[in-house]
Tab-separated table of C-alpha atoms in Angstrom:
chain	number	residue	atom	x	y	z
T	914	UNK	CA	159.321	104.669	145.723
T	915	UNK	CA	160.118	108.345	146.294
T	916	UNK	CA	156.644	109.145	144.966
T	917	UNK	CA	154.948	106.769	147.433
T	918	UNK	CA	152.333	108.876	149.273
T	919	UNK	CA	152.215	109.358	153.035
T	920	UNK	CA	150.457	106.595	154.950
T	921	UNK	CA	147.704	106.695	157.560
T	922	UNK	CA	148.627	108.559	160.760
T	923	UNK	CA	148.214	105.266	162.626
T	924	UNK	CA	151.067	103.766	160.554
T	925	UNK	CA	153.780	106.172	161.643
T	926	UNK	CA	157.338	104.855	162.014
T	927	UNK	CA	157.247	105.833	165.725
T	928	UNK	CA	154.308	103.579	166.463
T	929	UNK	CA	155.620	100.684	164.374
T	930	UNK	CA	158.802	100.659	166.474
T	931	UNK	CA	156.756	100.413	169.654
T	932	UNK	CA	155.166	97.136	168.553
T	933	UNK	CA	158.233	95.155	169.618
T	934	UNK	CA	158.283	96.492	173.188
T	935	UNK	CA	157.066	94.222	175.926
T	936	UNK	CA	156.672	91.187	173.661
T	937	UNK	CA	156.593	88.110	175.855
T	938	UNK	CA	158.406	84.890	175.115
T	939	UNK	CA	156.586	82.062	173.337
T	940	UNK	CA	154.582	79.603	175.459
T	941	UNK	CA	152.236	76.756	174.713
T	942	UNK	CA	149.147	78.828	175.602
T	943	UNK	CA	147.800	81.779	173.640
T	944	UNK	CA	149.552	84.947	174.724
T	945	UNK	CA	148.003	88.299	175.510
T	946	UNK	CA	148.035	90.412	172.345
T	947	UNK	CA	148.985	94.055	172.699
T	948	UNK	CA	146.262	96.401	171.375
T	949	UNK	CA	148.738	97.922	168.884
T	950	UNK	CA	148.976	94.635	166.988
T	951	UNK	CA	145.376	95.063	165.883
T	952	UNK	CA	146.569	97.856	163.560
T	953	UNK	CA	149.698	96.250	162.176
T	954	UNK	CA	148.769	96.605	158.524
T	955	UNK	CA	148.933	100.400	158.848
T	956	UNK	CA	152.508	100.003	160.084
T	957	UNK	CA	153.316	97.640	157.194
T	958	UNK	CA	152.220	100.132	154.496
T	959	UNK	CA	153.670	103.186	156.292
T	960	UNK	CA	155.863	105.215	153.964
T	961	UNK	CA	159.013	104.914	156.086
T	962	UNK	CA	158.614	101.131	156.403
T	963	UNK	CA	157.943	100.640	152.682
T	964	UNK	CA	160.963	102.753	151.719
T	965	UNK	CA	163.180	100.609	153.945
T	966	UNK	CA	161.711	97.474	152.386
T	967	UNK	CA	162.231	98.854	148.890
T	968	UNK	CA	165.897	99.607	149.582
T	969	UNK	CA	166.410	96.093	150.959
T	970	UNK	CA	164.767	94.404	147.963
T	971	UNK	CA	166.821	96.510	145.551
T	972	UNK	CA	170.071	95.687	147.348
T	973	UNK	CA	169.242	91.959	147.377
T	974	UNK	CA	168.516	92.022	143.633
T	975	UNK	CA	167.376	88.467	142.890
T	976	UNK	CA	165.665	86.771	139.967
T	977	UNK	CA	162.273	87.655	138.531
T	978	UNK	CA	159.147	85.794	139.635
T	979	UNK	CA	156.358	84.287	137.553
T	980	UNK	CA	155.401	87.708	136.149
T	981	UNK	CA	158.892	88.309	134.758
T	982	UNK	CA	159.263	91.661	136.538
T	983	UNK	CA	162.848	92.574	137.477
T	984	UNK	CA	163.883	94.691	140.452
T	985	UNK	CA	164.732	97.511	138.024
T	986	UNK	CA	161.106	97.556	136.880
T	987	UNK	CA	159.727	97.718	140.432
T	988	UNK	CA	159.828	101.516	140.911
T	989	UNK	CA	157.848	102.476	137.777
T	990	UNK	CA	155.357	99.703	138.573
T	991	UNK	CA	154.816	101.075	142.078
T	992	UNK	CA	154.461	104.637	140.798
T	993	UNK	CA	151.517	103.446	138.725
T	994	UNK	CA	149.958	100.787	140.994
T	995	UNK	CA	150.958	101.492	144.619
T	996	UNK	CA	147.701	103.221	145.616
T	997	UNK	CA	145.683	100.187	144.494
T	998	UNK	CA	148.067	97.714	146.179
T	999	UNK	CA	148.021	99.719	149.399
T	1000	UNK	CA	144.219	99.891	149.434
T	1001	UNK	CA	143.979	96.125	148.921
T	1002	UNK	CA	146.435	95.509	151.762
T	1003	UNK	CA	144.491	97.787	154.119
T	1004	UNK	CA	141.195	96.191	153.086
T	1005	UNK	CA	142.581	92.679	153.516
T	1006	UNK	CA	141.858	91.747	149.895
T	1007	UNK	CA	145.391	91.619	148.427
T	1008	UNK	CA	146.121	88.332	146.645
T	1009	UNK	CA	149.767	87.249	146.237
T	1010	UNK	CA	150.892	85.708	142.970
T	1011	UNK	CA	152.264	82.140	142.775
T	1012	UNK	CA	155.967	81.623	143.402
T	1013	UNK	CA	158.331	80.383	140.709
T	1014	UNK	CA	159.897	77.011	141.509
T	1015	UNK	CA	163.676	76.812	141.217
T	1016	UNK	CA	165.675	73.723	142.161
T	1017	UNK	CA	169.276	73.897	143.335
T	1018	UNK	CA	171.538	70.958	144.260
T	1019	UNK	CA	171.927	70.137	147.957
T	1020	UNK	CA	175.466	69.772	149.339
T	1021	UNK	CA	174.837	66.134	150.329
T	1022	UNK	CA	173.023	65.261	147.114
T	1023	UNK	CA	169.468	65.655	145.894
T	1024	UNK	CA	167.729	68.910	145.044
T	1025	UNK	CA	166.456	71.755	147.222
T	1026	UNK	CA	163.287	73.474	146.069
T	1027	UNK	CA	163.197	77.257	146.254
T	1028	UNK	CA	160.144	79.423	145.687
T	1029	UNK	CA	160.924	82.804	144.111
T	1030	UNK	CA	158.101	85.296	144.757
T	1031	UNK	CA	157.411	88.106	142.270
T	1032	UNK	CA	159.336	91.265	143.155
T	1033	UNK	CA	156.181	93.087	144.364
T	1034	UNK	CA	155.462	90.248	146.792
T	1035	UNK	CA	159.099	90.272	147.913
T	1036	UNK	CA	158.628	93.960	148.743
T	1037	UNK	CA	155.455	93.321	150.754
T	1038	UNK	CA	156.990	90.333	152.547
T	1039	UNK	CA	160.028	92.428	153.457
T	1040	UNK	CA	157.747	95.162	154.811
T	1041	UNK	CA	155.873	92.541	156.843
T	1042	UNK	CA	159.140	91.133	158.163
T	1043	UNK	CA	160.305	94.556	159.347
T	1044	UNK	CA	157.133	95.056	161.389
T	1045	UNK	CA	156.785	91.509	162.704
T	1046	UNK	CA	160.417	90.892	163.646
T	1047	UNK	CA	160.476	93.385	166.573
T	1048	UNK	CA	157.348	91.688	167.950
T	1049	UNK	CA	158.749	88.152	167.967
T	1050	UNK	CA	162.510	88.744	168.262
T	1051	UNK	CA	162.666	89.680	171.992
T	1052	UNK	CA	161.038	86.378	172.961
T	1053	UNK	CA	163.294	84.099	170.912
T	1054	UNK	CA	165.763	81.815	172.673
T	1055	UNK	CA	169.366	82.785	173.353
T	1056	UNK	CA	170.270	79.402	171.854
T	1057	UNK	CA	168.723	80.305	168.463
T	1058	UNK	CA	171.218	81.791	165.989
T	1059	UNK	CA	169.741	81.587	162.483
T	1060	UNK	CA	168.235	84.525	160.564
T	1061	UNK	CA	168.405	86.865	163.545
T	1062	UNK	CA	169.942	90.338	163.835
T	1063	UNK	CA	173.313	90.350	165.569
T	1064	UNK	CA	173.577	86.550	165.518
T	1065	UNK	CA	175.564	84.270	163.260
T	1066	UNK	CA	176.598	80.733	162.452
T	1067	UNK	CA	180.026	81.480	163.946
T	1068	UNK	CA	178.452	82.230	167.321
T	1069	UNK	CA	176.536	78.949	167.175
T	1070	UNK	CA	179.686	76.969	166.351
T	1071	UNK	CA	181.665	78.609	169.167
T	1072	UNK	CA	178.886	77.941	171.673
T	1073	UNK	CA	178.727	74.300	170.556
T	1074	UNK	CA	182.464	73.938	171.214
T	1075	UNK	CA	182.009	75.528	174.657
T	1076	UNK	CA	179.355	72.947	175.577
T	1077	UNK	CA	181.688	70.109	174.591
T	1078	UNK	CA	184.533	71.699	176.574
T	1079	UNK	CA	182.217	71.696	179.621
T	1080	UNK	CA	182.057	67.906	179.418
T	1081	UNK	CA	178.946	67.440	177.259
T	1082	UNK	CA	180.732	65.071	174.938
T	1083	UNK	CA	177.690	63.542	173.263
T	1084	UNK	CA	175.484	65.309	170.746
T	1085	UNK	CA	171.882	64.691	169.714
T	1086	UNK	CA	172.048	65.781	166.073
T	1087	UNK	CA	168.481	66.361	164.834
T	1088	UNK	CA	167.685	66.494	161.136
T	1089	UNK	CA	164.180	67.669	160.218
T	1090	UNK	CA	163.050	66.042	156.998
T	1091	UNK	CA	162.272	68.674	154.338
T	1092	UNK	CA	161.443	71.163	157.075
T	1093	UNK	CA	160.539	74.125	154.850
T	1094	UNK	CA	158.351	71.881	152.692
T	1095	UNK	CA	156.563	70.253	155.642
T	1096	UNK	CA	155.550	73.191	157.860
T	1097	UNK	CA	151.914	72.757	158.901
T	1098	UNK	CA	150.068	75.993	158.111
T	1099	UNK	CA	147.530	75.684	160.931
T	1100	UNK	CA	150.213	75.019	163.541
T	1101	UNK	CA	152.327	77.936	162.317
T	1102	UNK	CA	149.409	80.385	162.116
T	1103	UNK	CA	148.318	79.490	165.642
T	1104	UNK	CA	151.796	80.500	166.865
T	1105	UNK	CA	151.730	83.767	164.897
T	1106	UNK	CA	148.256	84.584	166.245
T	1107	UNK	CA	149.553	84.432	169.822
T	1108	UNK	CA	151.192	87.817	169.293
T	1109	UNK	CA	149.353	89.264	166.280
T	1110	UNK	CA	145.634	90.063	166.246
T	1111	UNK	CA	145.330	92.104	163.039
T	1112	UNK	CA	143.224	89.751	160.923
T	1113	UNK	CA	144.429	91.427	157.722
T	1114	UNK	CA	148.052	90.571	158.563
T	1115	UNK	CA	147.143	87.034	159.616
T	1116	UNK	CA	145.138	86.539	156.432
T	1117	UNK	CA	147.954	87.900	154.264
T	1118	UNK	CA	150.536	85.598	155.874
T	1119	UNK	CA	148.289	82.599	155.320
T	1120	UNK	CA	147.759	83.576	151.687
T	1121	UNK	CA	151.529	83.798	151.249
T	1122	UNK	CA	151.869	80.332	152.757
T	1123	UNK	CA	149.209	78.986	150.421
T	1124	UNK	CA	150.341	80.816	147.262
T	1125	UNK	CA	150.726	78.219	144.527
T	1126	UNK	CA	154.030	76.974	143.139
T	1127	UNK	CA	154.548	77.321	139.382
T	1128	UNK	CA	156.434	74.414	137.835
T	1129	UNK	CA	156.690	74.126	134.062
T	1130	UNK	CA	153.984	76.733	133.549
T	1131	UNK	CA	151.492	74.900	135.777
T	1132	UNK	CA	150.501	76.290	139.198
T	1133	UNK	CA	150.128	73.695	141.948
T	1134	UNK	CA	148.241	74.625	145.145
T	1135	UNK	CA	150.168	74.342	148.396
T	1136	UNK	CA	148.647	73.039	151.629
T	1137	UNK	CA	151.844	72.870	153.703
T	1138	UNK	CA	155.331	74.339	153.769
T	1139	UNK	CA	156.853	77.804	153.719
T	1140	UNK	CA	159.029	77.870	150.592
T	1141	UNK	CA	162.593	79.130	150.911
T	1142	UNK	CA	163.239	82.192	148.794
T	1143	UNK	CA	160.942	84.842	150.292
T	1144	UNK	CA	161.908	87.400	152.980
T	1145	UNK	CA	159.172	86.178	155.352
T	1146	UNK	CA	160.116	82.486	155.381
T	1147	UNK	CA	163.115	82.690	157.784
T	1148	UNK	CA	161.097	84.568	160.413
T	1149	UNK	CA	158.218	82.106	160.126
T	1150	UNK	CA	160.607	79.181	160.614
T	1151	UNK	CA	161.903	80.761	163.820
T	1152	UNK	CA	158.359	81.456	165.061
T	1153	UNK	CA	157.473	77.785	164.679
T	1154	UNK	CA	160.730	76.305	166.004
T	1155	UNK	CA	160.788	78.683	168.957
T	1156	UNK	CA	158.401	76.217	170.568
T	1157	UNK	CA	161.095	73.549	170.267
T	1158	UNK	CA	163.578	75.959	171.861
T	1159	UNK	CA	161.235	76.676	174.765
T	1160	UNK	CA	160.652	72.952	175.342
T	1161	UNK	CA	164.397	72.285	175.408
T	1162	UNK	CA	164.916	75.170	177.835
T	1163	UNK	CA	162.079	73.919	180.046
T	1164	UNK	CA	163.861	70.565	180.281
T	1165	UNK	CA	167.186	72.255	181.092
T	1166	UNK	CA	169.043	71.142	177.945
T	1167	UNK	CA	172.058	72.872	176.409
T	1168	UNK	CA	171.605	73.270	172.671
T	1169	UNK	CA	172.345	75.337	169.566
T	1170	UNK	CA	169.813	75.854	166.800
T	1171	UNK	CA	170.449	77.513	163.454
T	1172	UNK	CA	167.208	77.495	161.415
T	1173	UNK	CA	166.206	73.809	161.234
T	1174	UNK	CA	169.673	72.548	162.223
T	1175	UNK	CA	169.558	71.626	165.943
T	1176	UNK	CA	172.268	70.081	168.123
T	1177	UNK	CA	171.634	69.160	171.784
T	1178	UNK	CA	174.694	68.488	173.972
T	1179	UNK	CA	174.526	65.887	176.767
T	1180	UNK	CA	176.948	63.985	179.019
T	1181	UNK	CA	176.241	60.366	178.049
T	1182	UNK	CA	174.939	58.186	175.245
T	1183	UNK	CA	172.051	57.014	177.440
T	1184	UNK	CA	170.959	60.619	178.040
T	1185	UNK	CA	171.276	61.288	174.339
T	1186	UNK	CA	169.083	58.339	173.405
T	1187	UNK	CA	166.404	59.469	175.867
T	1188	UNK	CA	166.494	63.028	174.527
T	1189	UNK	CA	166.355	61.836	170.908
T	1190	UNK	CA	163.257	59.732	171.576
T	1191	UNK	CA	161.361	62.345	173.593
T	1192	UNK	CA	162.181	65.327	171.345
T	1193	UNK	CA	161.309	63.330	168.224
T	1194	UNK	CA	157.912	62.601	169.758
T	1195	UNK	CA	157.478	66.282	170.665
T	1196	UNK	CA	158.315	67.471	167.147
T	1197	UNK	CA	156.093	64.975	165.400
T	1198	UNK	CA	153.078	65.239	167.684
T	1199	UNK	CA	153.196	68.860	168.805
T	1200	UNK	CA	154.598	70.625	165.731
T	1201	UNK	CA	153.740	67.953	163.117
T	1202	UNK	CA	157.279	67.912	161.793
T	1203	UNK	CA	159.069	64.758	160.687
T	1204	UNK	CA	162.506	63.819	162.017
T	1205	UNK	CA	164.757	62.150	159.463
T	1206	UNK	CA	165.874	59.108	161.444
T	1207	UNK	CA	168.534	58.126	158.900
T	1208	UNK	CA	170.350	61.463	159.114
T	1209	UNK	CA	169.751	62.130	162.816
T	1210	UNK	CA	172.023	60.490	165.370
T	1211	UNK	CA	173.350	60.380	168.914
T	1212	UNK	CA	177.126	60.483	168.514
T	1213	UNK	CA	180.371	62.090	169.551
T	1214	UNK	CA	180.615	65.731	168.361
T	1215	UNK	CA	183.844	65.000	166.470
T	1216	UNK	CA	181.983	62.328	164.481
T	1217	UNK	CA	179.347	64.823	163.318
T	1218	UNK	CA	179.348	68.221	161.662
T	1219	UNK	CA	177.515	71.393	162.628
T	1220	UNK	CA	177.156	74.272	160.168
T	1221	UNK	CA	180.082	72.986	158.109
T	1222	UNK	CA	182.435	72.617	161.090
T	1223	UNK	CA	183.510	69.661	163.175
T	1224	UNK	CA	185.862	69.526	166.153
T	1225	UNK	CA	188.648	67.429	167.645
T	1226	UNK	CA	188.264	64.910	170.499
T	1227	UNK	CA	190.525	66.817	172.908
T	1228	UNK	CA	189.347	67.912	176.357
T	1229	UNK	CA	189.510	71.463	175.025
T	1230	UNK	CA	188.270	70.705	171.492
T	1231	UNK	CA	189.587	72.588	168.504
T	1232	UNK	CA	187.368	73.553	165.590
T	1233	UNK	CA	188.107	72.095	162.178
T	1234	UNK	CA	186.543	72.082	158.728
T	1235	UNK	CA	184.225	69.101	158.272
T	1236	UNK	CA	185.174	66.589	155.572
T	1237	UNK	CA	181.953	67.223	153.667
T	1238	UNK	CA	182.756	70.957	153.553
T	1239	UNK	CA	186.153	70.186	152.039
T	1240	UNK	CA	184.581	67.939	149.415
T	1241	UNK	CA	182.023	70.619	148.512
T	1242	UNK	CA	184.808	73.147	148.001
T	1243	UNK	CA	186.723	70.707	145.811
T	1244	UNK	CA	183.615	70.105	143.693
T	1245	UNK	CA	183.259	73.861	143.124
T	1246	UNK	CA	186.946	74.186	142.263
T	1247	UNK	CA	186.662	71.344	139.746
T	1248	UNK	CA	183.691	73.109	138.137
T	1249	UNK	CA	185.762	76.275	137.714
T	1250	UNK	CA	188.521	74.302	136.010
T	1251	UNK	CA	186.022	72.594	133.693
T	1252	UNK	CA	184.598	75.949	132.712
T	1253	UNK	CA	188.087	77.431	132.542
T	1254	UNK	CA	189.391	75.370	129.646
T	1255	UNK	CA	190.542	77.784	126.999
T	1256	UNK	CA	190.865	80.687	129.437
T	1257	UNK	CA	194.136	82.198	130.583
T	1258	UNK	CA	195.757	81.236	133.865
T	1259	UNK	CA	195.059	84.704	135.292
T	1260	UNK	CA	191.366	84.470	134.451
T	1261	UNK	CA	191.076	81.099	136.171
T	1262	UNK	CA	192.878	82.429	139.247
T	1263	UNK	CA	190.541	85.442	139.408
T	1264	UNK	CA	187.561	83.094	139.410
T	1265	UNK	CA	189.162	80.842	142.012
T	1266	UNK	CA	189.900	83.796	144.290
T	1267	UNK	CA	186.246	84.812	144.458
T	1268	UNK	CA	185.371	81.339	145.718
T	1269	UNK	CA	188.348	80.931	148.045
T	1270	UNK	CA	187.960	84.317	149.765
T	1271	UNK	CA	184.327	83.662	150.622
T	1272	UNK	CA	185.062	80.117	151.795
T	1273	UNK	CA	187.964	81.280	153.928
T	1274	UNK	CA	185.906	84.064	155.473
T	1275	UNK	CA	183.380	81.496	156.701
T	1276	UNK	CA	185.925	78.911	157.917
T	1277	UNK	CA	188.285	81.386	159.581
T	1278	UNK	CA	187.400	79.927	163.005
T	1279	UNK	CA	189.127	76.643	162.162
T	1280	UNK	CA	192.095	75.791	164.379
T	1281	UNK	CA	193.295	72.624	162.630
T	1282	UNK	CA	195.529	73.887	159.825
T	1283	UNK	CA	196.375	70.693	157.959
T	1284	UNK	CA	193.347	70.783	155.689
T	1285	UNK	CA	194.210	74.309	154.493
T	1286	UNK	CA	197.752	73.274	153.596
T	1287	UNK	CA	196.435	70.201	151.774
T	1288	UNK	CA	193.887	72.267	149.840
T	1289	UNK	CA	196.496	74.860	148.863
T	1290	UNK	CA	198.738	72.139	147.443
T	1291	UNK	CA	195.836	70.488	145.638
T	1292	UNK	CA	194.716	73.760	144.015
T	1293	UNK	CA	198.242	74.609	142.875
T	1294	UNK	CA	198.562	71.116	141.399
T	1295	UNK	CA	195.272	71.687	139.529
T	1296	UNK	CA	196.743	74.900	138.102
T	1297	UNK	CA	199.978	73.151	137.076
T	1298	UNK	CA	197.830	70.494	135.414
T	1299	UNK	CA	196.016	73.229	133.489
T	1300	UNK	CA	199.342	74.682	132.358
T	1301	UNK	CA	200.600	71.256	131.240
T	1302	UNK	CA	197.426	70.669	129.233
T	1303	UNK	CA	197.620	74.095	127.584
T	1304	UNK	CA	201.167	73.419	126.390
T	1305	UNK	CA	199.822	70.350	124.489
T	1306	UNK	CA	203.009	69.280	122.654
T	1307	UNK	CA	206.228	67.891	124.124
T	1308	UNK	CA	208.280	70.415	122.185
T	1309	UNK	CA	206.328	73.275	123.728
T	1310	UNK	CA	206.536	71.724	127.191
T	1311	UNK	CA	210.311	71.305	126.982
T	1312	UNK	CA	210.807	74.857	125.718
T	1313	UNK	CA	208.638	76.334	128.486
T	1314	UNK	CA	210.318	74.278	131.223
T	1315	UNK	CA	213.713	75.505	130.025
T	1316	UNK	CA	212.392	79.084	130.190
T	1317	UNK	CA	211.348	78.400	133.776
T	1318	UNK	CA	214.937	77.456	134.710
T	1319	UNK	CA	215.168	73.686	134.189
T	1320	UNK	CA	218.248	72.229	132.518
T	1321	UNK	CA	217.725	71.279	128.868
T	1322	UNK	CA	218.344	67.547	129.342
T	1323	UNK	CA	216.019	67.325	132.332
T	1324	UNK	CA	213.316	69.327	130.568
T	1325	UNK	CA	213.277	66.993	127.559
T	1326	UNK	CA	213.401	63.920	129.773
T	1327	UNK	CA	210.455	65.194	131.832
T	1328	UNK	CA	208.277	65.857	128.811
T	1329	UNK	CA	208.879	62.379	127.411
T	1330	UNK	CA	207.984	60.397	130.524
T	1331	UNK	CA	204.713	59.140	129.010
T	1332	UNK	CA	202.707	60.091	132.109
T	1333	UNK	CA	199.430	61.998	132.127
T	1334	UNK	CA	198.808	65.673	132.991
T	1335	UNK	CA	197.823	65.054	136.633
T	1336	UNK	CA	200.930	62.992	137.361
T	1337	UNK	CA	203.169	65.615	135.752
T	1338	UNK	CA	201.410	68.395	137.669
T	1339	UNK	CA	202.591	66.765	140.897
T	1340	UNK	CA	206.098	65.871	139.668
T	1341	UNK	CA	209.253	67.692	140.757
T	1342	UNK	CA	209.858	69.352	137.366
T	1343	UNK	CA	206.513	71.212	137.459
T	1344	UNK	CA	206.871	72.017	141.167
T	1345	UNK	CA	210.276	73.571	140.553
T	1346	UNK	CA	209.125	75.414	137.440
T	1347	UNK	CA	205.986	76.737	139.156
T	1348	UNK	CA	206.588	77.014	142.915
T	1349	UNK	CA	204.192	78.630	145.373
T	1350	UNK	CA	205.922	81.989	144.884
T	1351	UNK	CA	204.895	81.955	141.202
T	1352	UNK	CA	201.222	81.668	142.093
T	1353	UNK	CA	201.619	84.211	144.899
T	1354	UNK	CA	202.838	86.740	142.331
T	1355	UNK	CA	199.738	86.028	140.223
T	1356	UNK	CA	197.599	86.812	143.271
T	1357	UNK	CA	196.291	83.312	144.004
T	1358	UNK	CA	194.692	83.215	147.455
T	1359	UNK	CA	196.536	80.894	149.838
T	1360	UNK	CA	194.071	79.453	152.350
T	1361	UNK	CA	196.797	78.738	154.895
T	1362	UNK	CA	198.224	82.265	154.634
T	1363	UNK	CA	194.717	83.712	154.992
T	1364	UNK	CA	194.069	81.605	158.101
T	1365	UNK	CA	197.301	82.810	159.682
T	1366	UNK	CA	196.322	86.424	159.014
T	1367	UNK	CA	192.907	85.902	160.589
T	1368	UNK	CA	194.484	84.297	163.656
T	1369	UNK	CA	197.124	87.025	163.935
T	1370	UNK	CA	194.498	89.782	163.708
T	1371	UNK	CA	192.481	88.223	166.554
């Protein structure tokens, strides 16, 4: 990328930064387009913008697309082909390649379909995102938290708790059915065109939306949806759902939206039922999105989850980890233990720590501590179970228990109890032989200790 030539004078970094100034908030009518947005493609291919995009793509790494090109191969490819790619972008003739379909399991079951663009298209999408985001971002709702600079899931969760503390003790929990797969291209492009008039940019975005999906070597055309996996998809989802935000604001509702996860907070079940019916109609008729009626509900906030958290029923509710989040963590821990058979205890703990640190970082807002204590005990029991299995024979088990300080008679009696590994892992002889302090010395992350540190530091 260092060899990328200078761009048109019109595409200077100074001018590209000015595109975001004065952008008005989204409305139902077509908005006045600033004259600068007629020359957006020059800003997209500007040297400074492309270098920023290149650095972002390289730092994100990611898998190869349908062409097999890795991020390490991107620079030499651009050194040879950038002039042609740039000319095609400026002429409005660039054709994206199909995306590679990858399926990953959903937390609640089923599979989520991701579309992995080739690395060159990831670069161009990132460059587009950097130019388009300052245009749309100033008009987005204060109640929108997903995929936005300076905003996070934690802020959304804390705001949700604040609404409940105000007395809005009913939630309209909206679930959009396969949102990223169901986005109507015409509806989305009409919203983009309200603020962008450069036909080359509009045409390129539409071609990215319509780029085929390769499954099993066969490319299928796409007439709807914006596949997750590309840098442009999160911004496009916010552009479309900003109309939902504006409708909720127009009606005076209090809500939190993170991507396609929307919660509206009201004071009664009757109000919630009315809001559910009217907003469902708005989404399906105006935005042509489908509400999943089985997963959506009007309920108490402590009966639902939002971004992995739930809360207590108290007048001043306390945040807690949702049951489904606990079960997902346990499933991941079990997978580590399955893969860890034959590995040393230290190796398993190292792998566990990577998972536990990330999980704890996200759930550090939780105020109900019991689940962390329960998880700590469960993980240590899993480790004791692993130790018991690795010892295999009763003779070995007795010898090792004696080494760990148990009396000889008790050690032999414990190993001959005829119980299975899980029972023994929770029995007093293994708890005394391998107390919490033993695992602390090995560096095992304690979720409860981590939570206390987070709370002390704040």
